[in-house]
Amino acid sequence: MENMYFLRGSPHPLSNLHTVCRHPAKHCHLNRGFFLAGLAIFSKENSSKDLEFTLSASSIQFLSHYGFDYNKFLKDGIPYMNEVQEKILRQRLLAGTWKVCSTSNADRDVLKKAIDEVTSWIAVAKEEDTMILQDLNGDHVLEVQLVLRQALENVWTEPLGDKKVMVKKVSPEHRQLLENSSYDHCQKKLILLSARGFTNLFQILVKANKPLVGHNMFMDLMHLHDKFYRPLPESYEEFKRNIHNLFPVIIDTKTVTKSVQKKCLFPRVSSLLEVYAVLCSSNLNPKGPPCPVIALASGCSRYAEKKSPHEAGYDAFLCGSVLLMSAHLLLCRSTDDAVEADPSFSQYLTVLAEHVNKVNFIRGGVSSINFSGEDVPCRHPPALIVHVQGWPGLTERQIYQEFKARCRFDVRRLSKNQFILLSSQYKHVRLVLRDYRHHPHLQVSVYRHWRHSPSVNCLLQISGIVALWSVLAFALGGTSSC
């Protein structure tokens, strides 16, 4: 399967499809979906605005449990930018107004120390003399050169390895010649290439026009669009269209395995690792040919002995394996004829065709988003509304904890004393409606948009006021005319 790219994300429940296009593009929420295939990407000083990060405790614990290195992420994370950010940076580079925006005290100290050393040295140095700045990290090597060149017109700089910069005293005329040469390591195109970081790889994937495979990959697609392409649009249809133009063939193994669960005696498991374990251990295809042997690449033999969930290579291996094994099961179930001992990959693609471009969606009006056509509505349990009486200051988390003992719901505040509950199972809805029928503080009923929506209630109130004034005006007008 060398002609496919594999991407791993994790589920993130959303209450409706419109939320797709209202994900906060200016904030980076540190959650399990943000780290594409276990890769630590971190936008650094590529714009004039500071990015804001929100960290949830559960996500920190989750990533820490699987060995995520926060220091490496913040210190050595791979930069990225979308087309809008790149356009702004390109304009500033061409105009000569781009400046290094080091914000940490440590960065400012490094730059100040370098400037002090060079300004003290250059006052007594002769033309063509050189000095070496040492102990600089990858970011500082570029920043120090840009700052020195901007501050002093008679210096030239060149990087020496990863941590050193050579500074040379030159005439302004010689400096201009060097800047226009192809040997300048601070050329604008090289600065732009460095600032784009992971976006360079993203653009290579798009140009390759290969199928993109992931597991429960909806949030990954949102991040791909927002972080490396363009800010998320307001229009849901535009979001779908953009993703389809970027990746014409998408296969979500979550959608594929849901089909396998319906056609085979397959236990209800959710995570990629759980699905892989079931496919490897269960005898789901006793009469058919055995599943193709999946060989590990050189240097990855440890994956056969030790589980490494949420590590880039391991998750890609799991995702590809689940796709191949699921396709094998579907092929064996798709025909009454005996399947040949060694099915071709094109046969697997044939049985996967119905799942192409259908990405799993949680708690929505559809079970999957169709990126190449119309979404097919599905029937979900009705939403519930909780009216709170005599329990002031109740929060969403307290409501969640209240119902957690019986079943799982997503909770969203509707108004000061009202909350919406969303579940994926009818039995949970029936259970809560039954058990809370006579609760002293929580009145639970089925949500009706025309009855419970704040916007509808506001509209009805305004209509009522207008109607009342119309009646009064008519009555008073009729009285005065008499």
Short mmCIF file of C-alpha atoms in Angstrom, two decimals:
data_model
loop_
_atom_site.label_atom_id
_atom_site.label_comp_id
_atom_site.label_asym_id
_atom_site.label_seq_id
_atom_site.Cartn_x
_atom_site.Cartn_y
_atom_site.Cartn_z
CA MET A 1 0.00 0.00 0.00
CA GLU A 2 2.87 2.33 -0.79
CA ASN A 3 0.55 4.49 -2.90
CA MET A 4 -1.54 5.64 0.04
CA TYR A 5 -0.88 8.08 2.84
CA PHE A 6 -2.02 7.20 6.33
CA LEU A 7 -3.27 9.64 8.91
CA ARG A 8 -4.37 8.96 12.46
CA GLY A 9 -6.75 11.12 14.51
CA SER A 10 -9.09 10.57 17.40
CA PRO A 11 -12.78 11.11 17.97
CA HIS A 12 -14.14 14.44 18.98
CA PRO A 13 -17.92 14.63 19.53
CA LEU A 14 -19.70 17.55 17.91
CA SER A 15 -23.37 18.27 18.21
CA ASN A 16 -24.14 19.37 14.67
CA LEU A 17 -22.66 19.73 11.24
CA HIS A 18 -22.55 23.52 11.37
CA THR A 19 -19.85 23.24 14.02
CA VAL A 20 -17.53 22.06 11.22
CA CYS A 21 -17.01 25.59 10.02
CA ARG A 22 -16.94 27.37 13.36
CA HIS A 23 -13.81 25.74 14.79
CA PRO A 24 -11.68 28.60 16.21
CA ALA A 25 -9.00 29.16 13.62
CA LYS A 26 -7.10 31.68 15.78
CA HIS A 27 -6.65 29.28 18.67
CA CYS A 28 -4.79 25.98 18.76
CA HIS A 29 -6.59 23.56 21.05
CA LEU A 30 -4.08 21.08 22.38
CA ASN A 31 -6.00 17.84 21.94
CA ARG A 32 -5.48 14.37 20.57
CA GLY A 33 -6.49 15.33 17.06
CA PHE A 34 -3.99 18.16 16.66
CA PHE A 35 -0.90 15.95 16.52
CA LEU A 36 -1.08 14.49 13.04
CA ALA A 37 0.21 10.92 13.06
CA GLY A 38 1.98 11.62 16.33
CA LEU A 39 3.89 14.53 14.81
CA ALA A 40 4.57 17.54 17.04
CA ILE A 41 3.87 20.65 15.00
CA PHE A 42 4.11 24.07 16.55
CA SER A 43 3.58 27.44 14.90
CA LYS A 44 6.35 29.79 15.97
CA GLU A 45 7.05 33.42 15.15
CA ASN A 46 5.61 33.39 11.63
CA SER A 47 3.00 36.10 12.15
CA SER A 48 2.62 39.33 14.01
CA LYS A 49 -0.02 37.80 16.28
CA ASP A 50 0.64 35.48 19.16
CA LEU A 51 -1.19 32.19 18.81
CA GLU A 52 -3.19 31.17 21.85
CA PHE A 53 -3.21 27.62 23.16
CA THR A 54 -5.87 26.03 25.32
CA LEU A 55 -4.94 22.85 27.14
CA SER A 56 -7.48 20.51 28.65
CA ALA A 57 -6.40 18.38 31.60
CA SER A 58 -7.65 15.17 30.01
CA SER A 59 -5.64 15.81 26.83
CA ILE A 60 -2.48 16.55 28.81
CA GLN A 61 -2.90 13.32 30.76
CA PHE A 62 -3.65 11.37 27.59
CA LEU A 63 -0.57 12.61 25.74
CA SER A 64 1.67 12.26 28.81
CA HIS A 65 0.50 8.67 29.24
CA TYR A 66 1.79 7.88 25.76
CA GLY A 67 5.12 9.63 26.27
CA PHE A 68 4.49 12.90 24.50
CA ASP A 69 7.45 15.25 25.01
CA TYR A 70 6.05 18.73 25.70
CA ASN A 71 9.52 20.28 25.91
CA LYS A 72 10.40 18.95 22.47
CA PHE A 73 7.07 20.14 21.10
CA LEU A 74 7.58 23.71 22.31
CA LYS A 75 11.32 23.95 21.72
CA ASP A 76 11.82 21.94 18.53
CA GLY A 77 8.29 21.66 17.11
CA ILE A 78 7.91 21.86 13.33
CA PRO A 79 6.53 25.23 12.16
CA TYR A 80 3.63 25.56 9.71
CA MET A 81 1.39 28.19 8.11
CA ASN A 82 -1.66 28.33 5.90
CA GLU A 83 -2.01 30.28 2.63
CA VAL A 84 -3.26 33.45 4.31
CA GLN A 85 -0.35 33.54 6.76
CA GLU A 86 2.11 32.75 3.97
CA LYS A 87 0.77 35.61 1.84
CA ILE A 88 1.25 38.08 4.69
CA LEU A 89 4.80 36.87 5.34
CA ARG A 90 5.66 36.97 1.62
CA GLN A 91 4.42 40.58 1.35
CA ARG A 92 6.48 41.62 4.37
CA LEU A 93 9.59 39.91 3.02
CA LEU A 94 9.24 41.66 -0.34
CA ALA A 95 8.62 45.01 1.35
CA GLY A 96 11.52 44.48 3.75
CA THR A 97 9.27 45.03 6.76
CA TRP A 98 9.46 41.50 8.19
CA LYS A 99 11.04 41.36 11.61
CA VAL A 100 12.02 38.56 13.91
CA CYS A 101 9.41 38.26 16.66
CA SER A 102 11.17 36.32 19.38
CA THR A 103 8.93 36.63 22.41
CA SER A 104 10.65 34.62 25.14
CA ASN A 105 13.16 36.17 27.50
CA ALA A 106 15.65 33.43 26.60
CA ASP A 107 15.43 34.34 22.90
CA ARG A 108 15.85 38.04 23.59
CA ASP A 109 18.87 37.34 25.78
CA VAL A 110 20.54 35.32 23.01
CA LEU A 111 19.96 38.08 20.44
CA LYS A 112 21.15 40.81 22.82
CA LYS A 113 24.30 38.88 23.69
CA ALA A 114 25.09 38.36 19.98
CA ILE A 115 24.53 42.03 19.13
CA ASP A 116 26.70 43.17 22.04
CA GLU A 117 29.55 40.86 21.00
CA VAL A 118 29.45 41.95 17.36
CA THR A 119 29.13 45.69 18.02
CA SER A 120 32.09 45.57 20.43
CA TRP A 121 34.15 43.58 17.95
CA ILE A 122 33.31 45.56 14.81
CA ALA A 123 34.44 48.85 16.34
CA VAL A 124 38.06 47.66 16.27
CA ALA A 125 37.92 45.09 13.46
CA LYS A 126 39.39 45.66 10.02
CA GLU A 127 37.60 44.96 6.75
CA GLU A 128 37.53 41.22 5.91
CA ASP A 129 38.10 40.30 9.59
CA THR A 130 35.81 37.55 10.93
CA MET A 131 34.46 36.31 14.26
CA ILE A 132 32.41 33.28 15.29
CA LEU A 133 29.20 33.28 17.34
CA GLN A 134 28.74 29.93 19.04
CA ASP A 135 26.15 27.84 20.94
CA LEU A 136 23.13 28.91 18.88
CA ASN A 137 20.19 26.60 18.26
CA GLY A 138 18.50 26.14 14.88
CA ASP A 139 16.10 29.08 15.25
CA HIS A 140 18.72 31.45 16.63
CA VAL A 141 21.09 30.80 13.72
CA LEU A 142 18.65 32.47 11.31
CA GLU A 143 17.39 35.12 13.74
CA VAL A 144 20.85 36.32 14.75
CA GLN A 145 21.85 36.77 11.10
CA LEU A 146 18.70 38.72 10.24
CA VAL A 147 19.03 41.00 13.28
CA LEU A 148 22.71 41.72 12.67
CA ARG A 149 22.20 42.44 8.98
CA GLN A 150 19.31 44.75 9.75
CA ALA A 151 21.24 46.65 12.44
CA LEU A 152 24.66 46.87 10.79
CA GLU A 153 25.22 47.66 7.11
CA ASN A 154 28.89 46.67 7.13
CA VAL A 155 28.61 43.05 8.31
CA TRP A 156 28.05 39.80 6.47
CA THR A 157 26.95 36.53 8.08
CA GLU A 158 27.11 32.86 7.18
CA PRO A 159 25.97 29.80 9.15
CA LEU A 160 28.64 27.28 10.18
CA GLY A 161 26.94 23.98 10.97
CA ASP A 162 23.96 23.89 13.30
CA LYS A 163 25.09 26.12 16.18
CA LYS A 164 27.59 28.65 14.81
CA VAL A 165 27.45 31.83 12.74
CA MET A 166 30.44 33.48 11.07
CA VAL A 167 30.35 37.29 11.11
CA LYS A 168 32.54 39.19 8.64
CA LYS A 169 33.24 42.93 8.36
CA VAL A 170 32.68 44.09 4.78
CA SER A 171 32.08 47.31 2.92
CA PRO A 172 28.47 48.29 2.17
CA GLU A 173 29.17 47.78 -1.57
CA HIS A 174 30.54 44.27 -1.00
CA ARG A 175 27.58 43.52 1.28
CA GLN A 176 25.15 44.42 -1.54
CA LEU A 177 26.92 42.09 -3.97
CA LEU A 178 26.80 39.23 -1.48
CA GLU A 179 23.09 39.76 -0.82
CA ASN A 180 22.31 39.42 -4.52
CA SER A 181 24.31 36.21 -4.90
CA SER A 182 22.85 32.70 -4.91
CA TYR A 183 25.04 31.74 -1.93
CA ASP A 184 23.12 33.84 0.58
CA HIS A 185 21.72 31.54 3.27
CA CYS A 186 19.23 34.24 4.31
CA GLN A 187 17.52 34.58 0.94
CA LYS A 188 13.86 35.46 1.21
CA LYS A 189 12.80 32.24 -0.48
CA LEU A 190 14.82 30.21 2.04
CA ILE A 191 13.26 32.12 4.94
CA LEU A 192 9.82 31.41 3.50
CA LEU A 193 10.67 27.74 2.97
CA SER A 194 11.82 27.43 6.59
CA ALA A 195 8.78 29.26 7.95
CA ARG A 196 6.38 27.03 6.02
CA GLY A 197 7.79 23.94 7.72
CA PHE A 198 5.26 21.10 7.70
CA THR A 199 3.16 22.94 5.12
CA ASN A 200 5.79 21.96 2.53
CA LEU A 201 5.01 18.29 3.19
CA PHE A 202 1.28 18.96 3.11
CA GLN A 203 1.60 20.53 -0.33
CA ILE A 204 3.61 17.55 -1.55
CA LEU A 205 0.83 15.22 -0.39
CA VAL A 206 -1.76 17.31 -2.22
CA LYS A 207 0.25 17.37 -5.47
CA ALA A 208 0.86 13.60 -5.29
CA ASN A 209 -2.91 13.10 -5.57
CA LYS A 210 -2.82 9.81 -3.67
CA PRO A 211 -5.61 8.36 -1.49
CA LEU A 212 -5.57 9.61 2.09
CA VAL A 213 -6.40 6.98 4.72
CA GLY A 214 -7.20 7.69 8.37
CA HIS A 215 -9.21 6.43 11.32
CA ASN A 216 -12.03 8.66 12.57
CA MET A 217 -10.32 11.44 10.68
CA PHE A 218 -12.87 14.26 10.67
CA MET A 219 -10.93 16.45 13.12
CA ASP A 220 -7.71 15.73 11.25
CA LEU A 221 -9.28 17.04 8.03
CA MET A 222 -10.41 20.20 9.82
CA HIS A 223 -6.89 20.79 11.11
CA LEU A 224 -5.34 20.05 7.71
CA HIS A 225 -7.62 22.66 6.15
CA ASP A 226 -7.17 25.30 8.85
CA LYS A 227 -3.47 24.94 9.64
CA PHE A 228 -1.96 24.19 6.20
CA TYR A 229 -4.48 25.37 3.59
CA ARG A 230 -6.87 28.18 4.54
CA PRO A 231 -8.85 29.26 7.62
CA LEU A 232 -12.01 27.21 7.99
CA PRO A 233 -14.83 28.73 5.94
CA GLU A 234 -18.24 29.69 7.27
CA SER A 235 -19.93 27.48 4.68
CA TYR A 236 -20.11 23.75 5.37
CA GLU A 237 -20.46 23.01 1.65
CA GLU A 238 -17.35 25.07 0.91
CA PHE A 239 -15.43 23.09 3.54
CA LYS A 240 -16.48 19.81 1.89
CA ARG A 241 -15.62 21.11 -1.56
CA ASN A 242 -12.18 22.33 -0.48
CA ILE A 243 -11.28 19.04 1.18
CA HIS A 244 -12.41 17.08 -1.87
CA ASN A 245 -10.29 19.28 -4.14
CA LEU A 246 -7.26 18.76 -1.90
CA PHE A 247 -7.76 15.00 -1.45
CA PRO A 248 -10.09 13.49 -4.10
CA VAL A 249 -9.93 10.03 -2.49
CA ILE A 250 -10.35 9.67 1.27
CA ILE A 251 -10.90 6.41 3.14
CA ASP A 252 -11.88 6.47 6.80
CA THR A 253 -11.21 3.07 8.39
CA LYS A 254 -13.74 3.94 11.10
CA THR A 255 -16.47 3.97 8.44
CA VAL A 256 -15.10 0.77 6.90
CA THR A 257 -14.98 -1.12 10.21
CA LYS A 258 -18.54 -0.04 11.04
CA SER A 259 -19.58 -1.87 7.86
CA VAL A 260 -17.55 -4.91 8.92
CA GLN A 261 -19.30 -4.89 12.30
CA LYS A 262 -22.68 -5.12 10.57
CA LYS A 263 -21.68 -7.96 8.25
CA CYS A 264 -19.50 -10.04 10.59
CA LEU A 265 -19.65 -11.20 14.20
CA PHE A 266 -17.49 -8.28 15.18
CA PRO A 267 -17.49 -6.88 18.76
CA ARG A 268 -18.26 -3.19 19.22
CA VAL A 269 -14.86 -1.60 19.69
CA SER A 270 -13.89 1.97 18.96
CA SER A 271 -10.19 2.81 19.08
CA LEU A 272 -7.82 1.92 16.27
CA LEU A 273 -5.72 -0.31 18.52
CA GLU A 274 -8.84 -2.21 19.71
CA VAL A 275 -10.03 -2.74 16.13
CA TYR A 276 -6.59 -4.00 15.10
CA ALA A 277 -6.46 -6.41 18.06
CA VAL A 278 -9.89 -7.88 17.18
CA LEU A 279 -9.00 -8.28 13.52
CA CYS A 280 -5.76 -10.08 14.45
CA SER A 281 -7.21 -12.37 17.12
CA SER A 282 -10.71 -13.25 15.90
CA ASN A 283 -11.51 -16.00 13.46
CA LEU A 284 -13.98 -13.90 11.48
CA ASN A 285 -13.36 -15.65 8.18
CA PRO A 286 -13.04 -19.42 8.91
CA LYS A 287 -13.86 -20.63 5.36
CA GLY A 288 -12.18 -17.96 3.30
CA PRO A 289 -8.52 -17.53 2.39
CA PRO A 290 -6.24 -16.15 5.11
CA CYS A 291 -5.63 -12.42 5.23
CA PRO A 292 -2.48 -11.24 3.44
CA VAL A 293 0.66 -11.17 5.56
CA ILE A 294 1.66 -7.64 6.53
CA ALA A 295 5.42 -7.23 6.79
CA LEU A 296 7.00 -4.52 8.89
CA ALA A 297 9.49 -2.19 7.28
CA SER A 298 13.15 -2.36 8.24
CA GLY A 299 13.76 -0.44 11.42
CA CYS A 300 10.21 -0.99 12.69
CA SER A 301 10.52 -4.58 13.93
CA ARG A 302 9.89 -3.43 17.51
CA TYR A 303 6.25 -2.80 16.54
CA ALA A 304 5.78 -6.58 16.31
CA GLU A 305 6.77 -6.97 19.96
CA LYS A 306 5.66 -3.74 21.65
CA LYS A 307 2.56 -1.62 21.25
CA SER A 308 3.31 2.05 20.66
CA PRO A 309 -0.09 3.73 20.24
CA HIS A 310 -0.09 7.36 19.09
CA GLU A 311 3.42 7.07 17.74
CA ALA A 312 3.50 8.19 14.10
CA GLY A 313 4.88 5.05 12.46
CA TYR A 314 2.93 2.66 14.66
CA ASP A 315 -0.40 4.37 14.08
CA ALA A 316 0.21 4.45 10.33
CA PHE A 317 0.99 0.72 10.50
CA LEU A 318 -2.23 0.05 12.46
CA CYS A 319 -4.29 2.15 10.07
CA GLY A 320 -2.97 0.42 6.96
CA SER A 321 -3.34 -3.02 8.53
CA VAL A 322 -6.93 -2.36 9.61
CA LEU A 323 -7.79 -1.15 6.10
CA LEU A 324 -6.31 -4.23 4.43
CA MET A 325 -7.80 -6.76 6.87
CA SER A 326 -11.22 -5.09 6.78
CA ALA A 327 -11.19 -5.04 2.97
CA HIS A 328 -10.29 -8.73 2.97
CA LEU A 329 -13.27 -9.58 5.19
CA LEU A 330 -15.64 -7.47 3.09
CA LEU A 331 -14.40 -9.13 -0.10
CA CYS A 332 -14.99 -12.58 1.33
CA ARG A 333 -18.54 -11.57 2.37
CA SER A 334 -19.37 -9.80 -0.88
CA THR A 335 -19.66 -12.89 -3.08
CA ASP A 336 -20.99 -16.42 -2.84
CA ASP A 337 -18.15 -17.63 -5.02
CA ALA A 338 -14.91 -18.76 -3.47
CA VAL A 339 -12.36 -15.97 -3.19
CA GLU A 340 -9.00 -16.76 -4.73
CA ALA A 341 -6.18 -17.58 -2.35
CA ASP A 342 -4.28 -14.36 -3.06
CA PRO A 343 -6.72 -11.52 -3.89
CA SER A 344 -5.31 -8.53 -5.75
CA PHE A 345 -5.30 -5.08 -4.22
CA SER A 346 -7.63 -3.86 -6.98
CA GLN A 347 -10.24 -6.34 -5.71
CA TYR A 348 -9.95 -4.84 -2.24
CA LEU A 349 -10.41 -1.36 -3.68
CA THR A 350 -13.58 -2.55 -5.41
CA VAL A 351 -15.26 -3.55 -2.14
CA LEU A 352 -14.04 -0.36 -0.49
CA ALA A 353 -15.55 1.84 -3.22
CA GLU A 354 -18.83 2.41 -1.36
CA HIS A 355 -16.89 3.83 1.61
CA VAL A 356 -14.66 6.21 -0.34
CA ASN A 357 -14.96 9.86 0.76
CA LYS A 358 -17.34 8.98 3.60
CA VAL A 359 -15.82 10.16 6.89
CA ASN A 360 -17.31 9.13 10.22
CA PHE A 361 -19.21 11.82 12.11
CA ILE A 362 -20.26 11.66 15.76
CA ARG A 363 -23.52 12.99 17.23
CA GLY A 364 -24.70 14.63 14.03
CA GLY A 365 -27.58 14.59 11.61
CA VAL A 366 -25.58 12.19 9.46
CA SER A 367 -23.50 9.16 10.41
CA SER A 368 -20.80 10.08 7.89
CA ILE A 369 -19.85 13.14 5.86
CA ASN A 370 -19.79 12.50 2.11
CA PHE A 371 -17.04 14.66 0.65
CA SER A 372 -17.93 13.80 -2.94
CA GLY A 373 -21.73 14.08 -2.83
CA GLU A 374 -24.83 14.65 -0.77
CA ASP A 375 -24.87 13.55 2.86
CA VAL A 376 -27.38 10.84 3.67
CA PRO A 377 -29.41 11.64 6.83
CA CYS A 378 -29.56 8.99 9.50
CA ARG A 379 -31.85 8.49 12.46
CA HIS A 380 -30.35 9.37 15.81
CA PRO A 381 -32.05 9.33 19.22
CA PRO A 382 -33.80 12.63 19.95
CA ALA A 383 -32.02 15.27 21.97
CA LEU A 384 -33.21 15.83 25.52
CA ILE A 385 -33.65 19.11 27.34
CA VAL A 386 -33.09 19.47 31.08
CA HIS A 387 -34.95 22.22 32.94
CA VAL A 388 -33.26 23.08 36.26
CA GLN A 389 -35.43 24.23 39.17
CA GLY A 390 -34.19 25.13 42.65
CA TRP A 391 -30.57 24.27 41.87
CA PRO A 392 -28.83 27.59 41.10
CA GLY A 393 -25.40 27.83 39.49
CA LEU A 394 -25.44 24.35 37.93
CA THR A 395 -22.67 23.86 35.33
CA GLU A 396 -22.34 21.63 32.27
CA ARG A 397 -19.80 19.47 34.12
CA GLN A 398 -22.16 18.99 37.05
CA ILE A 399 -24.94 17.97 34.68
CA TYR A 400 -22.55 15.52 32.99
CA GLN A 401 -21.56 14.02 36.35
CA GLU A 402 -25.23 13.72 37.32
CA PHE A 403 -26.06 11.51 34.33
CA LYS A 404 -22.68 9.78 34.01
CA ALA A 405 -23.61 7.05 36.50
CA ARG A 406 -26.49 5.89 34.29
CA CYS A 407 -25.29 6.56 30.75
CA ARG A 408 -23.11 8.78 28.57
CA PHE A 409 -24.37 12.06 27.17
CA ASP A 410 -22.83 15.10 25.56
CA VAL A 411 -23.98 18.21 27.41
CA ARG A 412 -24.42 21.76 26.17
CA ARG A 413 -25.94 24.73 27.99
CA LEU A 414 -28.95 26.17 26.17
CA SER A 415 -29.84 28.97 28.61
CA LYS A 416 -29.30 29.86 32.25
CA ASN A 417 -31.49 27.01 33.52
CA GLN A 418 -31.62 24.71 30.49
CA PHE A 419 -29.19 22.11 29.11
CA ILE A 420 -29.24 19.94 25.98
CA LEU A 421 -28.32 16.23 26.26
CA LEU A 422 -27.15 14.22 23.25
CA SER A 423 -26.78 10.43 23.19
CA SER A 424 -26.10 7.85 20.50
CA GLN A 425 -28.32 5.15 22.03
CA TYR A 426 -32.10 5.05 22.32
CA LYS A 427 -31.96 2.95 25.48
CA HIS A 428 -30.08 5.71 27.30
CA VAL A 429 -32.69 8.28 26.28
CA ARG A 430 -35.54 6.03 27.48
CA LEU A 431 -33.72 5.31 30.74
CA VAL A 432 -33.22 8.97 31.61
CA LEU A 433 -36.78 9.95 30.67
CA ARG A 434 -38.05 7.21 32.96
CA ASP A 435 -35.75 7.75 35.94
CA TYR A 436 -36.07 11.55 36.03
CA ARG A 437 -39.82 11.72 35.60
CA HIS A 438 -40.32 12.87 39.21
CA HIS A 439 -36.93 14.41 40.02
CA PRO A 440 -37.32 17.41 42.39
CA HIS A 441 -34.84 19.67 40.57
CA LEU A 442 -34.31 18.30 37.04
CA GLN A 443 -37.19 18.09 34.59
CA VAL A 444 -36.17 16.06 31.51
CA SER A 445 -38.15 16.00 28.26
CA VAL A 446 -37.60 15.53 24.52
CA TYR A 447 -36.18 18.66 22.87
CA ARG A 448 -38.53 20.34 20.39
CA HIS A 449 -36.94 23.10 18.34
CA TRP A 450 -40.13 25.13 17.87
CA ARG A 451 -40.78 24.98 21.59
CA HIS A 452 -37.39 25.14 23.28
CA SER A 453 -35.08 27.08 20.94
CA PRO A 454 -34.14 30.49 22.46
CA SER A 455 -34.18 32.10 19.01
CA VAL A 456 -37.65 30.74 18.25
CA ASN A 457 -38.92 31.86 21.68
CA CYS A 458 -37.44 35.31 21.12
CA LEU A 459 -39.11 35.54 17.70
CA LEU A 460 -42.45 34.46 19.16
CA GLN A 461 -42.17 37.03 21.94
CA ILE A 462 -41.41 39.81 19.46
CA SER A 463 -44.26 38.66 17.22
CA GLY A 464 -46.58 38.65 20.23
CA ILE A 465 -45.59 42.19 21.18
CA VAL A 466 -46.05 43.42 17.61
CA ALA A 467 -49.43 41.71 17.40
CA LEU A 468 -50.53 43.21 20.73
CA TRP A 469 -49.55 46.72 19.65
CA SER A 470 -51.35 46.21 16.34
CA VAL A 471 -54.54 45.21 18.16
CA LEU A 472 -54.26 48.18 20.54
CA ALA A 473 -53.61 50.59 17.68
CA PHE A 474 -56.59 49.23 15.78
CA ALA A 475 -58.82 49.43 18.86
CA LEU A 476 -57.70 52.94 19.78
CA GLY A 477 -57.96 54.07 16.19
CA GLY A 478 -61.48 52.70 15.93
CA THR A 479 -62.53 54.45 19.20
CA SER A 480 -61.22 57.87 18.16
CA SER A 481 -62.96 57.70 14.79
CA CYS A 482 -66.31 57.19 16.54
#
